[in-house]
Short mmCIF file of C-alpha atoms in Angstrom, two decimals:
data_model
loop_
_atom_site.label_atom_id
_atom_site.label_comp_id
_atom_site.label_asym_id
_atom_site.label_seq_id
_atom_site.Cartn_x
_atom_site.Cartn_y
_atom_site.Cartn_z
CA UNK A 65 -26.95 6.89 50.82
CA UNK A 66 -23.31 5.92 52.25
CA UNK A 67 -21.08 5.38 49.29
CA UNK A 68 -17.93 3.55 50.09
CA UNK A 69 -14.71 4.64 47.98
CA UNK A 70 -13.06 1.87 46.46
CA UNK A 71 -9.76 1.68 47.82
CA UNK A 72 -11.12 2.90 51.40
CA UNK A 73 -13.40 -0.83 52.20
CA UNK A 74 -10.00 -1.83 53.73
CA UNK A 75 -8.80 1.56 55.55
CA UNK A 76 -5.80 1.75 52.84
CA UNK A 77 -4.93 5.18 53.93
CA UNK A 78 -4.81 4.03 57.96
CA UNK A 79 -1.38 2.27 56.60
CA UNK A 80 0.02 4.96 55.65
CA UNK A 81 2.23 7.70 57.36
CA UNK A 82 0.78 11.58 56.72
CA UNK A 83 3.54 12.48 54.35
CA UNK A 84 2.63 9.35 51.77
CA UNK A 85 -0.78 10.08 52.47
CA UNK A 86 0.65 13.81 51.51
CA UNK A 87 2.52 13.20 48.11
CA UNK A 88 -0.44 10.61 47.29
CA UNK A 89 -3.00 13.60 47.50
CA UNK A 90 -0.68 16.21 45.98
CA UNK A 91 0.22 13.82 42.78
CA UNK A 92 -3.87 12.99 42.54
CA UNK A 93 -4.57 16.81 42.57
CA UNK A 94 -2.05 17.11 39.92
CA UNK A 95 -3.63 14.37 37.69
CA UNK A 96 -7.00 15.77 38.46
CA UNK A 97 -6.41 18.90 37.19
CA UNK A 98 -3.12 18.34 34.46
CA UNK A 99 -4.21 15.17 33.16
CA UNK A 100 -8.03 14.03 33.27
CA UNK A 101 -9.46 17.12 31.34
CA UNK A 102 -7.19 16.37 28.05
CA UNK A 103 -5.65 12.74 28.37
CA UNK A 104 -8.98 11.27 25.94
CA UNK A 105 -7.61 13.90 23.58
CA UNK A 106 -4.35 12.49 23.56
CA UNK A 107 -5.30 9.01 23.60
CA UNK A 108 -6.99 9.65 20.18
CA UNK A 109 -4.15 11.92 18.88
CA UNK A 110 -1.58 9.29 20.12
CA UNK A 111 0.37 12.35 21.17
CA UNK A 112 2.29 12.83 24.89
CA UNK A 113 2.46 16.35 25.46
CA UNK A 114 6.11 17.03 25.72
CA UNK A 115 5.14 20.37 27.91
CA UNK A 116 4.45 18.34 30.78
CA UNK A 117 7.48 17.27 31.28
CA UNK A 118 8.49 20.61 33.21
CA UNK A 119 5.10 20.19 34.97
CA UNK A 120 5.95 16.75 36.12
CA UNK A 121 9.61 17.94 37.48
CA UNK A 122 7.86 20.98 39.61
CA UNK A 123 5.70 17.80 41.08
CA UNK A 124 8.89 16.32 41.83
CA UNK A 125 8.22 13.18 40.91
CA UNK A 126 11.00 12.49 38.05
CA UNK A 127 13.15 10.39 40.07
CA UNK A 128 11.81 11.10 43.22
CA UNK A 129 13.31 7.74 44.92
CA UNK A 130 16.54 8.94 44.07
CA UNK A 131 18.83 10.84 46.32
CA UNK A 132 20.74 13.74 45.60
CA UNK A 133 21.06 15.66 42.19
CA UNK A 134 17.94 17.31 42.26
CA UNK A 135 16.10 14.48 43.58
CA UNK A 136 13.70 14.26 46.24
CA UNK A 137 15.22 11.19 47.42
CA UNK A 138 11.19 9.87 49.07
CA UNK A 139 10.68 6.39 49.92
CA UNK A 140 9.76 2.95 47.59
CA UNK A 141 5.89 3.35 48.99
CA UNK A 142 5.67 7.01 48.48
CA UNK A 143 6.99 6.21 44.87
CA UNK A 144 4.67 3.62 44.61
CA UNK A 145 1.44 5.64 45.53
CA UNK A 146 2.58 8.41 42.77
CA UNK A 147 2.68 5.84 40.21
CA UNK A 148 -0.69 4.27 41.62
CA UNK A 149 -2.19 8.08 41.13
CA UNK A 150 -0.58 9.02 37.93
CA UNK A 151 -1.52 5.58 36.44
CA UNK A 152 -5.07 6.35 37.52
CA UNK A 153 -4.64 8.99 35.04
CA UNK A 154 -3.03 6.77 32.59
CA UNK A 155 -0.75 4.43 32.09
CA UNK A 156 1.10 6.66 29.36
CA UNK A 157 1.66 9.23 32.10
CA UNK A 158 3.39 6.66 34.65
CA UNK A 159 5.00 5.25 31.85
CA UNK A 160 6.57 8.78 30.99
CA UNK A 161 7.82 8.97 34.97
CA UNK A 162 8.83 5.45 34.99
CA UNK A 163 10.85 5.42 31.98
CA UNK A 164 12.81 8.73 32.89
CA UNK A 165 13.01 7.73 36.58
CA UNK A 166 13.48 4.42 36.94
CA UNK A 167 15.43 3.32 33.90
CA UNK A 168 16.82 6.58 32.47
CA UNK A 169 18.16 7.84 35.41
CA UNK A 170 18.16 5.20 37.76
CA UNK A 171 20.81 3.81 35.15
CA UNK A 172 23.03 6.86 35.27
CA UNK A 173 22.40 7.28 39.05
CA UNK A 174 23.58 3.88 39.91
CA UNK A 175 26.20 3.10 37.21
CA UNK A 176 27.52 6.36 36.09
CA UNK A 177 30.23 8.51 36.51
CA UNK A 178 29.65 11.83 38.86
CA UNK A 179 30.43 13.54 35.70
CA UNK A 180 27.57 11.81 34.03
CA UNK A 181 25.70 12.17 36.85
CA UNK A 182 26.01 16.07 37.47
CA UNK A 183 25.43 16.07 33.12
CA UNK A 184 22.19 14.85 33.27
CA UNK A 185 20.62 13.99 36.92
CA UNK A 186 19.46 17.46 37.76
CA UNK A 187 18.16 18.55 33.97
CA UNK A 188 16.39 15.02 34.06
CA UNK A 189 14.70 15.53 37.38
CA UNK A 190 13.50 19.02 36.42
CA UNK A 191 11.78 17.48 33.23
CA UNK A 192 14.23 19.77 31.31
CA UNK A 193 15.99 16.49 29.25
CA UNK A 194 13.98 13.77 28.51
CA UNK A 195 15.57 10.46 28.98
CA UNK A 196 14.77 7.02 27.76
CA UNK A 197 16.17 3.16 28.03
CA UNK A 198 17.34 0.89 25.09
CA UNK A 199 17.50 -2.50 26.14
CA UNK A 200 14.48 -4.27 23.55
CA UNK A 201 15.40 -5.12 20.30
CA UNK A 202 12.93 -6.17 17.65
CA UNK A 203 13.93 -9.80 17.74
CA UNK A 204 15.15 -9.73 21.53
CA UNK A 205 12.51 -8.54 24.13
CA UNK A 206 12.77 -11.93 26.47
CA UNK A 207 16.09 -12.57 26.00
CA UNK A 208 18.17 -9.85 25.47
CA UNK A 209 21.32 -11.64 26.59
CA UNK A 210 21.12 -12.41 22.99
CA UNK A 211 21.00 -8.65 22.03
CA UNK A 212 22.49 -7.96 18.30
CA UNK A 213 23.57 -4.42 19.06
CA UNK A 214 27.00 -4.69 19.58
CA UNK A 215 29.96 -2.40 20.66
CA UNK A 216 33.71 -2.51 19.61
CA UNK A 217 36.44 -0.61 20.55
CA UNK A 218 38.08 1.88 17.83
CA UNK A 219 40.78 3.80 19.78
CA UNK A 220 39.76 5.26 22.77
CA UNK A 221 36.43 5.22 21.06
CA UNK A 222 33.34 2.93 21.21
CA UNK A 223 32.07 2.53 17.65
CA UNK A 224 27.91 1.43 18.10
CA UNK A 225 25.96 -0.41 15.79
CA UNK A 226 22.18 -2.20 15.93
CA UNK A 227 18.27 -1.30 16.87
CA UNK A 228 16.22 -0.73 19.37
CA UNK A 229 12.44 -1.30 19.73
CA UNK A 230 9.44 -0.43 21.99
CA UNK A 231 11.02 2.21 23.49
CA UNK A 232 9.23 4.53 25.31
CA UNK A 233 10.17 8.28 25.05
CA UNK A 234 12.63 7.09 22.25
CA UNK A 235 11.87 9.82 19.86
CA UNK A 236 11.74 12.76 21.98
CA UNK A 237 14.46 11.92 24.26
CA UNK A 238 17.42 13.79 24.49
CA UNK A 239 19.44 11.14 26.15
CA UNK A 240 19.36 7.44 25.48
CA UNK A 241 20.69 4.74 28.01
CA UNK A 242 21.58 2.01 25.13
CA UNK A 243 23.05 -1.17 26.15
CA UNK A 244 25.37 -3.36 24.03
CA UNK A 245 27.42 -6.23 23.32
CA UNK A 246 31.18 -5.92 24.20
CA UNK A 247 33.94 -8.22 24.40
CA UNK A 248 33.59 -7.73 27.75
CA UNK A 249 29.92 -8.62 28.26
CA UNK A 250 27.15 -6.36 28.19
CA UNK A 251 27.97 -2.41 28.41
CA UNK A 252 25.83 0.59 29.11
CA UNK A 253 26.11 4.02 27.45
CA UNK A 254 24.68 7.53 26.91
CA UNK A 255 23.84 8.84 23.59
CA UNK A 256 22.85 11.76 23.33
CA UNK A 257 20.00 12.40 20.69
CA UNK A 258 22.03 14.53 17.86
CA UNK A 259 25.08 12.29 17.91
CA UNK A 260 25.97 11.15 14.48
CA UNK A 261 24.25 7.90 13.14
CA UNK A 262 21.85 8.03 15.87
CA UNK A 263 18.53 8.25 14.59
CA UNK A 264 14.63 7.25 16.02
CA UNK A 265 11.63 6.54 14.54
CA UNK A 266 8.13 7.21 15.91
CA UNK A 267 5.73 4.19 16.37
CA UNK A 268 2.52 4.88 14.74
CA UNK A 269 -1.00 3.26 14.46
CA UNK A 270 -0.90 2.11 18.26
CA UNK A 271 -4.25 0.38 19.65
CA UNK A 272 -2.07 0.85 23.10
CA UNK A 273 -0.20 3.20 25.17
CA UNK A 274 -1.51 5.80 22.62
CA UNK A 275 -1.07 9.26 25.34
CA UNK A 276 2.80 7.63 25.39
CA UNK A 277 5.77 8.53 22.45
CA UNK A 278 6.99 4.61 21.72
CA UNK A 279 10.05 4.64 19.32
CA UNK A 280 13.21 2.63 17.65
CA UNK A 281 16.39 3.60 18.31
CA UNK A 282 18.73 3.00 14.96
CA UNK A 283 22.72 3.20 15.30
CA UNK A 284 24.50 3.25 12.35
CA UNK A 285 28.53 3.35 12.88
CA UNK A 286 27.39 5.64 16.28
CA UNK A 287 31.07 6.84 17.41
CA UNK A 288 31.24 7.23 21.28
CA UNK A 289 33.70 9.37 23.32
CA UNK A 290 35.08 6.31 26.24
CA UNK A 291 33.27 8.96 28.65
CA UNK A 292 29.81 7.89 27.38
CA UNK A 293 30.42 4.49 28.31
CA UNK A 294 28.60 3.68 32.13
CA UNK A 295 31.60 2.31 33.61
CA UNK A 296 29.97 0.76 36.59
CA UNK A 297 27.84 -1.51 34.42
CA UNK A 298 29.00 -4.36 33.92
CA UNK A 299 26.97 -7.50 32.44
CA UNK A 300 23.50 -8.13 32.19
CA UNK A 301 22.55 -7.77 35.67
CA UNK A 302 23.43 -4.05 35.22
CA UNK A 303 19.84 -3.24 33.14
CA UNK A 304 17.76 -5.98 34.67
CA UNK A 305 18.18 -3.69 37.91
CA UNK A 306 16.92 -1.04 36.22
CA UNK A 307 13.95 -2.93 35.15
CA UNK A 308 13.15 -4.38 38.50
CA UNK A 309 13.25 -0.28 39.74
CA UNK A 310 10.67 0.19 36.63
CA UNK A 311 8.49 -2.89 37.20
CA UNK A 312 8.39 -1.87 41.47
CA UNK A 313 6.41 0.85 40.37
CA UNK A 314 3.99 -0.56 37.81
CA UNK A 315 2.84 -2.89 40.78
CA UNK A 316 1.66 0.04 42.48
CA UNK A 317 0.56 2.36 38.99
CA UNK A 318 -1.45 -1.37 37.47
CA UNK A 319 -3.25 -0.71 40.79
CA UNK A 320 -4.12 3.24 39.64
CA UNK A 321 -5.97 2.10 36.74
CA UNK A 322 -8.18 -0.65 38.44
CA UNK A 323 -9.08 2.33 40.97
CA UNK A 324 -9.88 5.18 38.27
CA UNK A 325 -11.65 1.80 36.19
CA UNK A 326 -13.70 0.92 39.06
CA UNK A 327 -14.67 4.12 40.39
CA UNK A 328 -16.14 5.34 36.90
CA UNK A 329 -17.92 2.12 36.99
CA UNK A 330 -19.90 3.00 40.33
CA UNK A 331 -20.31 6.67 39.72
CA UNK A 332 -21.61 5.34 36.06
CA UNK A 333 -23.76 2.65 38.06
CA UNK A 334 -25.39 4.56 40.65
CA UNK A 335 -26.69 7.37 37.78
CA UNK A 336 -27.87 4.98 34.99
CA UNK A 337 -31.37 4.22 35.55
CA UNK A 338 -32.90 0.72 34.11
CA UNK A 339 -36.36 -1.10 34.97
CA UNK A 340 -36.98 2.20 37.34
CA UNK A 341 -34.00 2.10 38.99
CA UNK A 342 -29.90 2.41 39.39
CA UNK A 343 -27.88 -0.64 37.52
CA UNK A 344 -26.16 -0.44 41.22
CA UNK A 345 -29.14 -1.71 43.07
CA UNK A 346 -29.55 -5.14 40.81
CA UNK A 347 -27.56 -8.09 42.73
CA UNK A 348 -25.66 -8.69 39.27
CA UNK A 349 -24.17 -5.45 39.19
CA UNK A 350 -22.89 -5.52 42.98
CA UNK A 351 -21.58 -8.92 42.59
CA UNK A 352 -19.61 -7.58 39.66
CA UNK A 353 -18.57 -4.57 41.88
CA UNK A 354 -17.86 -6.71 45.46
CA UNK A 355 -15.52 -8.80 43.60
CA UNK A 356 -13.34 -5.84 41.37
CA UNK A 357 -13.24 -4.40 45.15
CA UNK A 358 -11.65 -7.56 46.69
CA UNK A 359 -9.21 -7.64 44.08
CA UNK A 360 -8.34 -4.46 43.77
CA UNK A 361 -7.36 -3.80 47.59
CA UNK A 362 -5.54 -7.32 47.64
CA UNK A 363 -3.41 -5.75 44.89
CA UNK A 364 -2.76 -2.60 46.47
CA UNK A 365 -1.96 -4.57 50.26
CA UNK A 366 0.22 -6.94 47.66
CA UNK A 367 1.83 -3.37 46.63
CA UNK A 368 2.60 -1.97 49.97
CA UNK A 369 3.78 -4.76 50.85
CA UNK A 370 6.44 -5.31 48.85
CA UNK A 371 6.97 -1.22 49.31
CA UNK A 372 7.18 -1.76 52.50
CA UNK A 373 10.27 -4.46 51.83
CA UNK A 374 11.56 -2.31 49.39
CA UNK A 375 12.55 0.21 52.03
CA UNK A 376 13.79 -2.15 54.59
CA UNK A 377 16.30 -3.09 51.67
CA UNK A 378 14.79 -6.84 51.54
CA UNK A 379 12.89 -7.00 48.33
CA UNK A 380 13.88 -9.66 45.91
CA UNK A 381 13.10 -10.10 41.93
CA UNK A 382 11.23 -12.67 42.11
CA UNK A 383 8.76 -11.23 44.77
CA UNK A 384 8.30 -8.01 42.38
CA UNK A 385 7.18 -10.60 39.75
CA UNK A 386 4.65 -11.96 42.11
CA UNK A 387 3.52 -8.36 41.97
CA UNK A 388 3.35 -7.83 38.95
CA UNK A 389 2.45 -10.35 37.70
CA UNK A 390 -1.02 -10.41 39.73
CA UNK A 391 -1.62 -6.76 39.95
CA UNK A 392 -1.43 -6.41 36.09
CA UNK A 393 -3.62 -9.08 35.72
CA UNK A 394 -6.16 -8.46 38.16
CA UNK A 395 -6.05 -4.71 37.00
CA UNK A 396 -6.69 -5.47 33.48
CA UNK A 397 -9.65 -7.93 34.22
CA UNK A 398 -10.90 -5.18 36.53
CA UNK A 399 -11.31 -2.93 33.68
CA UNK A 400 -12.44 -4.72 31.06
CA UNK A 401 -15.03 -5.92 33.62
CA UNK A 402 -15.71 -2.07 34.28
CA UNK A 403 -16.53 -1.89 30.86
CA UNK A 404 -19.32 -4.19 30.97
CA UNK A 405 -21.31 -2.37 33.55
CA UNK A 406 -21.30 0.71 31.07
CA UNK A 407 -22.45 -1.07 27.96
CA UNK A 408 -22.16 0.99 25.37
CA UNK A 409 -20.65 4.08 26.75
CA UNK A 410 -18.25 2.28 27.65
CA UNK A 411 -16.84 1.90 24.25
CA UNK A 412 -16.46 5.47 24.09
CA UNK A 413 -13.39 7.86 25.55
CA UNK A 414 -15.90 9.93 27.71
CA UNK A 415 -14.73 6.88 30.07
CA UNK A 416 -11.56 5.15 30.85
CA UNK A 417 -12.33 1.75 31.65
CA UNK A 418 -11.65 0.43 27.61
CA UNK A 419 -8.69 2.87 27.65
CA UNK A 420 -7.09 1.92 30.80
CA UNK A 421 -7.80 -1.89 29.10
CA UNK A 422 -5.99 -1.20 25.99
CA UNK A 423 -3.25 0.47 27.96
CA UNK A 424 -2.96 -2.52 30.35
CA UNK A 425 -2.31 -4.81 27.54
CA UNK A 426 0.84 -2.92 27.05
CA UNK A 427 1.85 -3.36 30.83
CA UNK A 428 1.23 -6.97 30.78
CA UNK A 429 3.74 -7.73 28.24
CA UNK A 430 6.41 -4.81 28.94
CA UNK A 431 9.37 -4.85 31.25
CA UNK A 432 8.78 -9.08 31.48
CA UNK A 433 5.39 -11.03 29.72
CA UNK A 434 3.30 -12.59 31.98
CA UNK A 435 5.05 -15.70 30.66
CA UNK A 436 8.15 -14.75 32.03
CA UNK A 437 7.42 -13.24 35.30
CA UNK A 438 5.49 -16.96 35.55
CA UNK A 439 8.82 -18.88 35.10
CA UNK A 440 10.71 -16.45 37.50
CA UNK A 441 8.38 -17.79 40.11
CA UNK A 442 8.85 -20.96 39.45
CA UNK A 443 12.16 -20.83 38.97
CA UNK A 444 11.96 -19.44 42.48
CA UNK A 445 9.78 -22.48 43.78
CA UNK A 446 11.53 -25.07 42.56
CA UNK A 447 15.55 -24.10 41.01
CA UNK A 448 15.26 -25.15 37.30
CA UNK A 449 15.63 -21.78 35.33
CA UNK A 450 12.70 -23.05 33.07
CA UNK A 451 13.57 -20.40 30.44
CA UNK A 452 16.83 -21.12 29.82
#
């Protein structure tokens, strides 16, 4: 019997050069052997293990699109297929290397001063600090041009005051990329995590995103040096970048957990026996399978894709919306689906299907709902800002 891998009915590897193919297969080894044996334990514990931070920075995948500082400065589709494999894991793992990567230090890579950058960049990318991004606030998650947390000037001083919410890493981070109100528009800056007035709280009793820490950020009177100001960040635009760095790779990682979903759905299928034989050979069962397979590789082509523009330096925001907006969605239909075809074990953390689903309920709405990434299109289409 001839059993077809998921992502390999479309020769998805024959696009590929050998080093992606490379990092792919080192990052899956990784997850394999780091990840899969303990991540149901943490999912129930609602813990991240903070030791594999280190782990993560030997992989080299903290940052790993970015050059210089300690960075392996890869490619957008070698990026990509390490969030696709550590998202096969879980999504709280690619969250962890999204956060630090694409909005932690992608922030001070891009808008920070060399001093900033030589401060944190290579302790960051060696999972030595743990970084995380303070843009939500607990009335402002769509429209934080309306932020509260504001910033005045004392001196040459920044004094801080506000919240934060939904923040991944925020309570075990050492360094927080908080952005602000200012006279001047909307500032960046780095706090790091024993500065006075700073405080974070832990998130508790999630049904989500529960191998992931998810915090607040408080700032009470938070007194900055003028140094911890990012002083190329300027405006708004300056941390929607970030997020479109961030949301590039849960196109590709929303793609991980359809794979992971539909693979223990076919191993489950071909070994459960019913009526005298495998739930695979009844026509319902491979109807539910054929179609998770035709959506799942049209989301991963959708992902290399826009990869693939990514590098050539053509990819726009509203095209990463297309992307994730579908992938997310097919991926969390995908496993829920999954779920079906194990009936009752499937309720159960011996399998990831239901946790991958939880998790992707947490993607869909993160880093833009599927409400907004819907009017960005259509803004797009047709020039009315629908939103606004």
């Amino acid at each position: 019997m001839t059993i077809t891998d998921p992502l390999d009915l479309l020769d998805f590897d024959s696009l590929l050069s050998d080093e992606e193919r490379q990092i792919r297969e080192t990052v899956a080894r990784f997850v394999s052997e780091h990840v899969r044996p303990h991540v149901a334990d943490w999912f129930e514990a609602g813990t991240f293990p903070r030791e594999l931070a280190p782990e993560l920075g030997k992989l080299g995948v903290l940052g790993m699109h970015l050059e210089g500082y300690g960075c392996a400065g890869t490619s957008a589709v070698a990026y990509g297929l390490a969030c696709l494999e550590l998202e096969a894991g879980d999504s709280g793992l690619r969250s962890f290397v999204s956060v630090q990567g694409s909005l932690a230090m992608f922030s001070i890579w891009k808008y920070g001063s060399e001093e900033q950058k030589q401060e944190w960049l290579p302790r960051m990318a060696a999972g030595e600090a743990i970084g995380c991004f303070g843009l939500t606030e607990p009335d402002f998650g769509s429209d934080p041009a309306n932020m509260r947390t504001r910033a005045v000037r004392d001196g040459n001083d920044w004094i801080l005051n506000g919240s934060k919410m939904w923040i991944t890493n925020g309570s075990i981070a050492d360094v927080a990329t908080v952005w602000a109100r200012t006279e001047e528009g909307v500032r960046g800056f780095l706090i790091p995590k024993d500065t006075p007035g700073f405080t974070t709280r832990t998130i508790k009793r999630k049904l989500s995103l529960r191998a992931s820490i998810t915090g607040e950020l408080s700032l009470d009177d938070v007194r900055l040096p003028a140094s911890a100001q990012l002083p190329g960040a300027q405006g708004l635009g300056a941390p929607l970048s970030c997020l479109s760095e961030a949301r590039f790779g849960i196109v590709f990682g929303s793609t991980g957990a359809a794979l992971d979903s539909l693979r223990t759905a076919i191993d489950y299928a071909n070994a459960r026996v019913q009526f005298g034989r495998p739930i695979a050979a009844f026509q319902l069962t491979q109807q539910k399978l054929a179609d998770m397979a035709v959506d799942l590789n049209t989301a991963a082509l959708l992902a290399l894709h826009l990869g693939r523009l990514k590098d050539a330096g053509g990819v726009k925001p509203h095209q990463i919306s297309v992307g994730k907006l579908n992938n997310v969605r097919r991926a969390l239909a995908i496993a829920r689906e999954c779920r079906t075809i194990l009936g009752g074990s499937g309720i159960t953390l011996e399998y990831s299907p239901l946790r991958h689903a939880n998790n992707l309920e947490s993607v869909l709405t993160y880093e833009g709902t599927s409400e907004i990434h819907t009017l960005v299109i259509g803004q797009a289409l047709t020039g009315h800002a629908a939103y606004r």
